[in-house]
Coordinates of C-alpha atoms and ligand atoms in Angstrom, one line a residue:
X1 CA 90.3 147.8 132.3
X2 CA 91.3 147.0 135.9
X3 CA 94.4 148.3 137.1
X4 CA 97.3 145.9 138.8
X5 CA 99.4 148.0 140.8
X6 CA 101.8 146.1 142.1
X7 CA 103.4 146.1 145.8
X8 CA 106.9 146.1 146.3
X9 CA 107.2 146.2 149.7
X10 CA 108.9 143.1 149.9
X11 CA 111.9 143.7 147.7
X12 CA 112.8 145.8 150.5
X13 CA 111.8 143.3 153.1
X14 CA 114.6 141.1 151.5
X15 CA 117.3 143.7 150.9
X16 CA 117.2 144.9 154.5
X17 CA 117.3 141.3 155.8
X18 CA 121.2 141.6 155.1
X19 CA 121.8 145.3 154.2
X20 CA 123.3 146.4 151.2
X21 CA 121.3 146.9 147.7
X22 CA 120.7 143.8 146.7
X23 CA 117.6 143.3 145.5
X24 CA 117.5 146.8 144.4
X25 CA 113.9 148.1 144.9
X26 CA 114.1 151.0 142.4
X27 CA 115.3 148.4 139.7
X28 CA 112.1 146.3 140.5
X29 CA 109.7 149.1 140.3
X30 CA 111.3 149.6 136.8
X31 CA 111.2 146.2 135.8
X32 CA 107.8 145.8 136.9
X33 CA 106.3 148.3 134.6
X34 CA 108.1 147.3 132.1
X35 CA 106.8 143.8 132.4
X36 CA 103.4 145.6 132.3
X37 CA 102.2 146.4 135.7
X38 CA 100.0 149.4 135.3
X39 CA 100.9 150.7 139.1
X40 CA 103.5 150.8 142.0
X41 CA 102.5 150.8 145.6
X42 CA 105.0 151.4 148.2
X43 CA 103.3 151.1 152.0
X44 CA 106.1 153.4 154.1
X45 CA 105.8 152.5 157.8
X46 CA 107.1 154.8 160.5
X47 CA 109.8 151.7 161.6
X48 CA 110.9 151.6 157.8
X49 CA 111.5 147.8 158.0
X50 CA 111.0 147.5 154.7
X51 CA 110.4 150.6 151.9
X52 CA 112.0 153.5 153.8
X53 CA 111.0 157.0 152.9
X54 CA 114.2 157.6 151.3
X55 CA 112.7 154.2 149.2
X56 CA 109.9 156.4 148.1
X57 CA 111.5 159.5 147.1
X58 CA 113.9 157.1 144.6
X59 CA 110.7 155.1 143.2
X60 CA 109.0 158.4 142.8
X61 CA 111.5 159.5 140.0
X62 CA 111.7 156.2 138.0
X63 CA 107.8 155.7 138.0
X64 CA 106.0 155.8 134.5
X65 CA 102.6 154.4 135.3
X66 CA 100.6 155.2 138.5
X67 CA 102.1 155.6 141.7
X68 CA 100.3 155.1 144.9
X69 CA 101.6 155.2 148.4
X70 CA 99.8 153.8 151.1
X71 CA 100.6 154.6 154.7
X72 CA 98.6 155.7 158.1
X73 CA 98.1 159.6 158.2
X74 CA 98.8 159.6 161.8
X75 CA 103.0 160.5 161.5
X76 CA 103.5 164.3 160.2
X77 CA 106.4 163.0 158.4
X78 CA 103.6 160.4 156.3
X79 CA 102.1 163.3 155.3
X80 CA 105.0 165.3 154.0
X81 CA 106.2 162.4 152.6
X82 CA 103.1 162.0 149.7
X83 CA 103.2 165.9 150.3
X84 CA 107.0 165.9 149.0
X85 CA 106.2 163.6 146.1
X86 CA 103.0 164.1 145.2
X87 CA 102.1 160.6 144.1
X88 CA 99.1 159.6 142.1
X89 CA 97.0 158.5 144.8
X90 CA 97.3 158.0 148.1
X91 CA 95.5 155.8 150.6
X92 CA 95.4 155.8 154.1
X93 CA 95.4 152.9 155.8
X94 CA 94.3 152.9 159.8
X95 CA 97.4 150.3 161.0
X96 CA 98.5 150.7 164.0
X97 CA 102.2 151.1 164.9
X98 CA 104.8 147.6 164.9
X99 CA 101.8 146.1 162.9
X100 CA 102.7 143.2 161.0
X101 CA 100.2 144.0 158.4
X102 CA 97.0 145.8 157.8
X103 CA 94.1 144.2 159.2
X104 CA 90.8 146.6 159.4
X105 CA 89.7 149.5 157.4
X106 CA 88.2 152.8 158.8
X107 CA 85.4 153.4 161.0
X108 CA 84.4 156.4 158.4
X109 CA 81.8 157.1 160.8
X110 CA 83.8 157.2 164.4
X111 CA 86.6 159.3 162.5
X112 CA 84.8 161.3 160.3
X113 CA 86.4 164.5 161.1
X114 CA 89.9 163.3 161.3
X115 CA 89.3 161.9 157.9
X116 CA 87.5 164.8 156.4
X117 CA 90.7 167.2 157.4
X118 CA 93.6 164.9 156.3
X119 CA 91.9 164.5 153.0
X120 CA 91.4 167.6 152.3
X121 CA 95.5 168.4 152.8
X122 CA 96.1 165.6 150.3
X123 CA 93.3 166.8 147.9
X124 CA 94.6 170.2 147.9
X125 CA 97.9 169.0 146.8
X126 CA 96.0 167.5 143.4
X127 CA 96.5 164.0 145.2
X128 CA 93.9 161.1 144.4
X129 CA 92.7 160.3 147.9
X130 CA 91.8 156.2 148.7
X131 CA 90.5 155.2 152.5
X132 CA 90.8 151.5 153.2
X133 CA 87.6 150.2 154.2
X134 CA 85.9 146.6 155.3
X135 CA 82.8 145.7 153.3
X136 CA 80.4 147.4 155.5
X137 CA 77.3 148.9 154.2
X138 CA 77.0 151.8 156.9
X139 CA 80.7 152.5 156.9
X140 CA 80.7 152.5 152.7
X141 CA 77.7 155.0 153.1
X142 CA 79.8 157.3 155.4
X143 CA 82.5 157.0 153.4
X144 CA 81.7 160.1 150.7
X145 CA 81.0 163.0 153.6
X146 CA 84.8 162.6 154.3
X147 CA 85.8 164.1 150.5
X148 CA 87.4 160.9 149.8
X149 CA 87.5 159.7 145.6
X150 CA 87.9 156.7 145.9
X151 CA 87.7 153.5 148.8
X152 CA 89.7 150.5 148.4
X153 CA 87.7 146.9 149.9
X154 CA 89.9 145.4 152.1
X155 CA 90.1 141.7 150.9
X156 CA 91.4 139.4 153.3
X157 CA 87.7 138.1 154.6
X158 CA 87.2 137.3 151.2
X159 CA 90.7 135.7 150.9
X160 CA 90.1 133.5 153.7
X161 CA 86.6 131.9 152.7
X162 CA 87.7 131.8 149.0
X163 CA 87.7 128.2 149.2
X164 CA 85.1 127.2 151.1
X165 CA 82.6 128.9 150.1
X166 CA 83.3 131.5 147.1
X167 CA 79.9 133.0 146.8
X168 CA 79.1 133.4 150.2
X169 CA 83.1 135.4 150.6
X170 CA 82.4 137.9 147.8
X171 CA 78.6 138.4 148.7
X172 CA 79.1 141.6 151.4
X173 CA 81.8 142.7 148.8
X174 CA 79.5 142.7 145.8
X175 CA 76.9 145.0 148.1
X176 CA 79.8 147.0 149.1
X177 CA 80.8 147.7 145.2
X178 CA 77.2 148.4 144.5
X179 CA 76.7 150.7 147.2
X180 CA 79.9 152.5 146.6
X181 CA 79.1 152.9 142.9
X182 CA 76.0 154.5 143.7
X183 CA 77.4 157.4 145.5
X184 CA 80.3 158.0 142.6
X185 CA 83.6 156.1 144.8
X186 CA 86.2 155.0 142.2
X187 CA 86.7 151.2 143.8
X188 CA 90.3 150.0 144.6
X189 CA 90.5 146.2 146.2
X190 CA 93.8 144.4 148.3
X191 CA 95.0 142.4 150.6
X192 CA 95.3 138.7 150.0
X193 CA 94.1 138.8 146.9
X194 CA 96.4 135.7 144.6
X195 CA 96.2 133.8 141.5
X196 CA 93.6 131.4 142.9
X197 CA 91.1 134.1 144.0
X198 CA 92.0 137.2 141.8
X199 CA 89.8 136.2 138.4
X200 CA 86.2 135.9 140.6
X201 CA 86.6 139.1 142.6
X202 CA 87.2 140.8 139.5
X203 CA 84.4 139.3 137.5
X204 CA 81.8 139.6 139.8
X205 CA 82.7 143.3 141.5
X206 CA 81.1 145.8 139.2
X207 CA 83.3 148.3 138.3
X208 CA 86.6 147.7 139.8
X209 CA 89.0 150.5 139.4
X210 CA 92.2 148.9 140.5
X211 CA 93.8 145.8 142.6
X212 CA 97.0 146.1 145.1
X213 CA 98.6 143.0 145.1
X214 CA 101.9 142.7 147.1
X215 CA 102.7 139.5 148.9
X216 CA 101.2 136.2 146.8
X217 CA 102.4 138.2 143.7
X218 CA 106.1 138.1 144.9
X219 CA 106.1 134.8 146.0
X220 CA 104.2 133.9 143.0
X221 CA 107.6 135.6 141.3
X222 CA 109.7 133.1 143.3
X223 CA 108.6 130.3 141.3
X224 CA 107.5 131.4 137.9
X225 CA 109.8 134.4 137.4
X226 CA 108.6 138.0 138.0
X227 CA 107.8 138.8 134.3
X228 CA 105.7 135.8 134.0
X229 CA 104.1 136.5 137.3
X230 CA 102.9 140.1 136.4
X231 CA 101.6 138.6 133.0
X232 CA 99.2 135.9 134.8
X233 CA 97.8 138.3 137.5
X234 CA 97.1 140.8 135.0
X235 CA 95.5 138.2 132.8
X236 CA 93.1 137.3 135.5
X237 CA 92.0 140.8 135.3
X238 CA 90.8 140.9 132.4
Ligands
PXP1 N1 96.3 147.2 150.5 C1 96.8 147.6 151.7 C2 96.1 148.8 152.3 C3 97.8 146.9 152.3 O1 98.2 147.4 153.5 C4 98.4 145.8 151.7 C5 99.6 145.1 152.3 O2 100.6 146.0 152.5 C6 97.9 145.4 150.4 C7 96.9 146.1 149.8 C8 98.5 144.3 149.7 O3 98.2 143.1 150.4 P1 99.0 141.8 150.0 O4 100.5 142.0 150.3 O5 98.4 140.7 150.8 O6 98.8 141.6 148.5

């Protein structure tokens, strides 16, 4: 079974657009699981323009299923965060600071030794380590030496050429999956990932551990209702 942890980032985005608690974030990480998402992800950014890290703490309490925060290592206060509430799994994410959104995975090779040492604090806290990562043979090779369990494929390449030419999009990320199997990675995919392109990375990546949808699946919600929405992603998975 693969795993739809679902991205709530955006609740927040809304609420803090006017202040106030409305829509409450904690309440949507509940009502998400109950509608049958089988994760949360928060992605805590050192601006906290949308989850802060008080945001976290609260989700951490209410959270049932699996919780994974994602975040850049680089801030101290990142790592005492997952430190302080010991999520599931954490995966670090190379974004720079102000950045709008992720856009590139690790060089596992350039910062191997950064990697290596910051995984091991989060491993030795019982924490599931992740590393974003493009679908780059070299960098997937490198990827093991720095203790990490599991990578997740960053997705937006794929995204983009979905619908001009599907094959040729998930072709690098197929090789990726292979290779990463090989060497024992757990997979985790995201970014971009919707109801259009979801069902053919699933099917033809060989043992995909999880997905971390945040952005198409809320505005998905906007239309179709957020129970309904949660329903038809994780049927894709399937
Ligand atoms: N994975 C990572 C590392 C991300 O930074 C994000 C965006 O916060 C996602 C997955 C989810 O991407 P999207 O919001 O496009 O579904």
């Amino acid at each position: 079974m693969i795993k739809l942890s679902v991205n709530i980032n955006k609740f927040a985005t809304i609420r803090n657009s006017r202040g106030g608690n409305n829509p409450d974030v904690v309440k949507a990480a509940i009502n998400a699981q109950q509608f049958g998402a089988d994760g949360i992800t928060v992605h805590p950014r050192p601006d906290e323009r949308h989850i802060t890290y008080n945001d976290v703490r609260e989700i951490k309490k209410i959270v049932t299923t699996e919780f994974n925060i994602e975040g850049n290592p680089r801030e101290e206060k990142f790592i005492q965060l997952v430190l302080e509430t010991k999520p599931h799994q954490v995966t670090l994410v190379p974004d720079a600071e102000g950045q709008l959104t992720s856009d590139h995975g690790w060089n596992t090779i350039e910062h191997k030794n950064y990697l290596t040492e910051t995984i091991q604090i989060f491993k030795n806290a019982g924490i599931r380590v992740s590393i974003f990562i493009d679908p780059i043979i070299e960098l997937i090779e490198a990827a093991p030496l720095t203790g990490t369990d599991r990578i997740e494929l960053y997705t937006e390449a794929y995204a983009k050429q979905f619908n001009t030419n599907k094959k040729k999009a998930i072709e690098p990320y197929i090789k990726a999956a292979e290779k990463a199997n090989s060497l024992g990675l757990g997979i985790n995919a995201g970014h971009d990932l919707n109801l259009e392109n979801l069902q053919y990375f699933s099917k033809n990546i060989p043992c995909l551990d999880e997905a971390s949808i945040g952005h198409a699946l809320i505005c998905d919600a906007l239309y179709l209702g957020f129970e309904n929405t949660i329903q038809l992603y994780k049927r894709q998975l399937q």
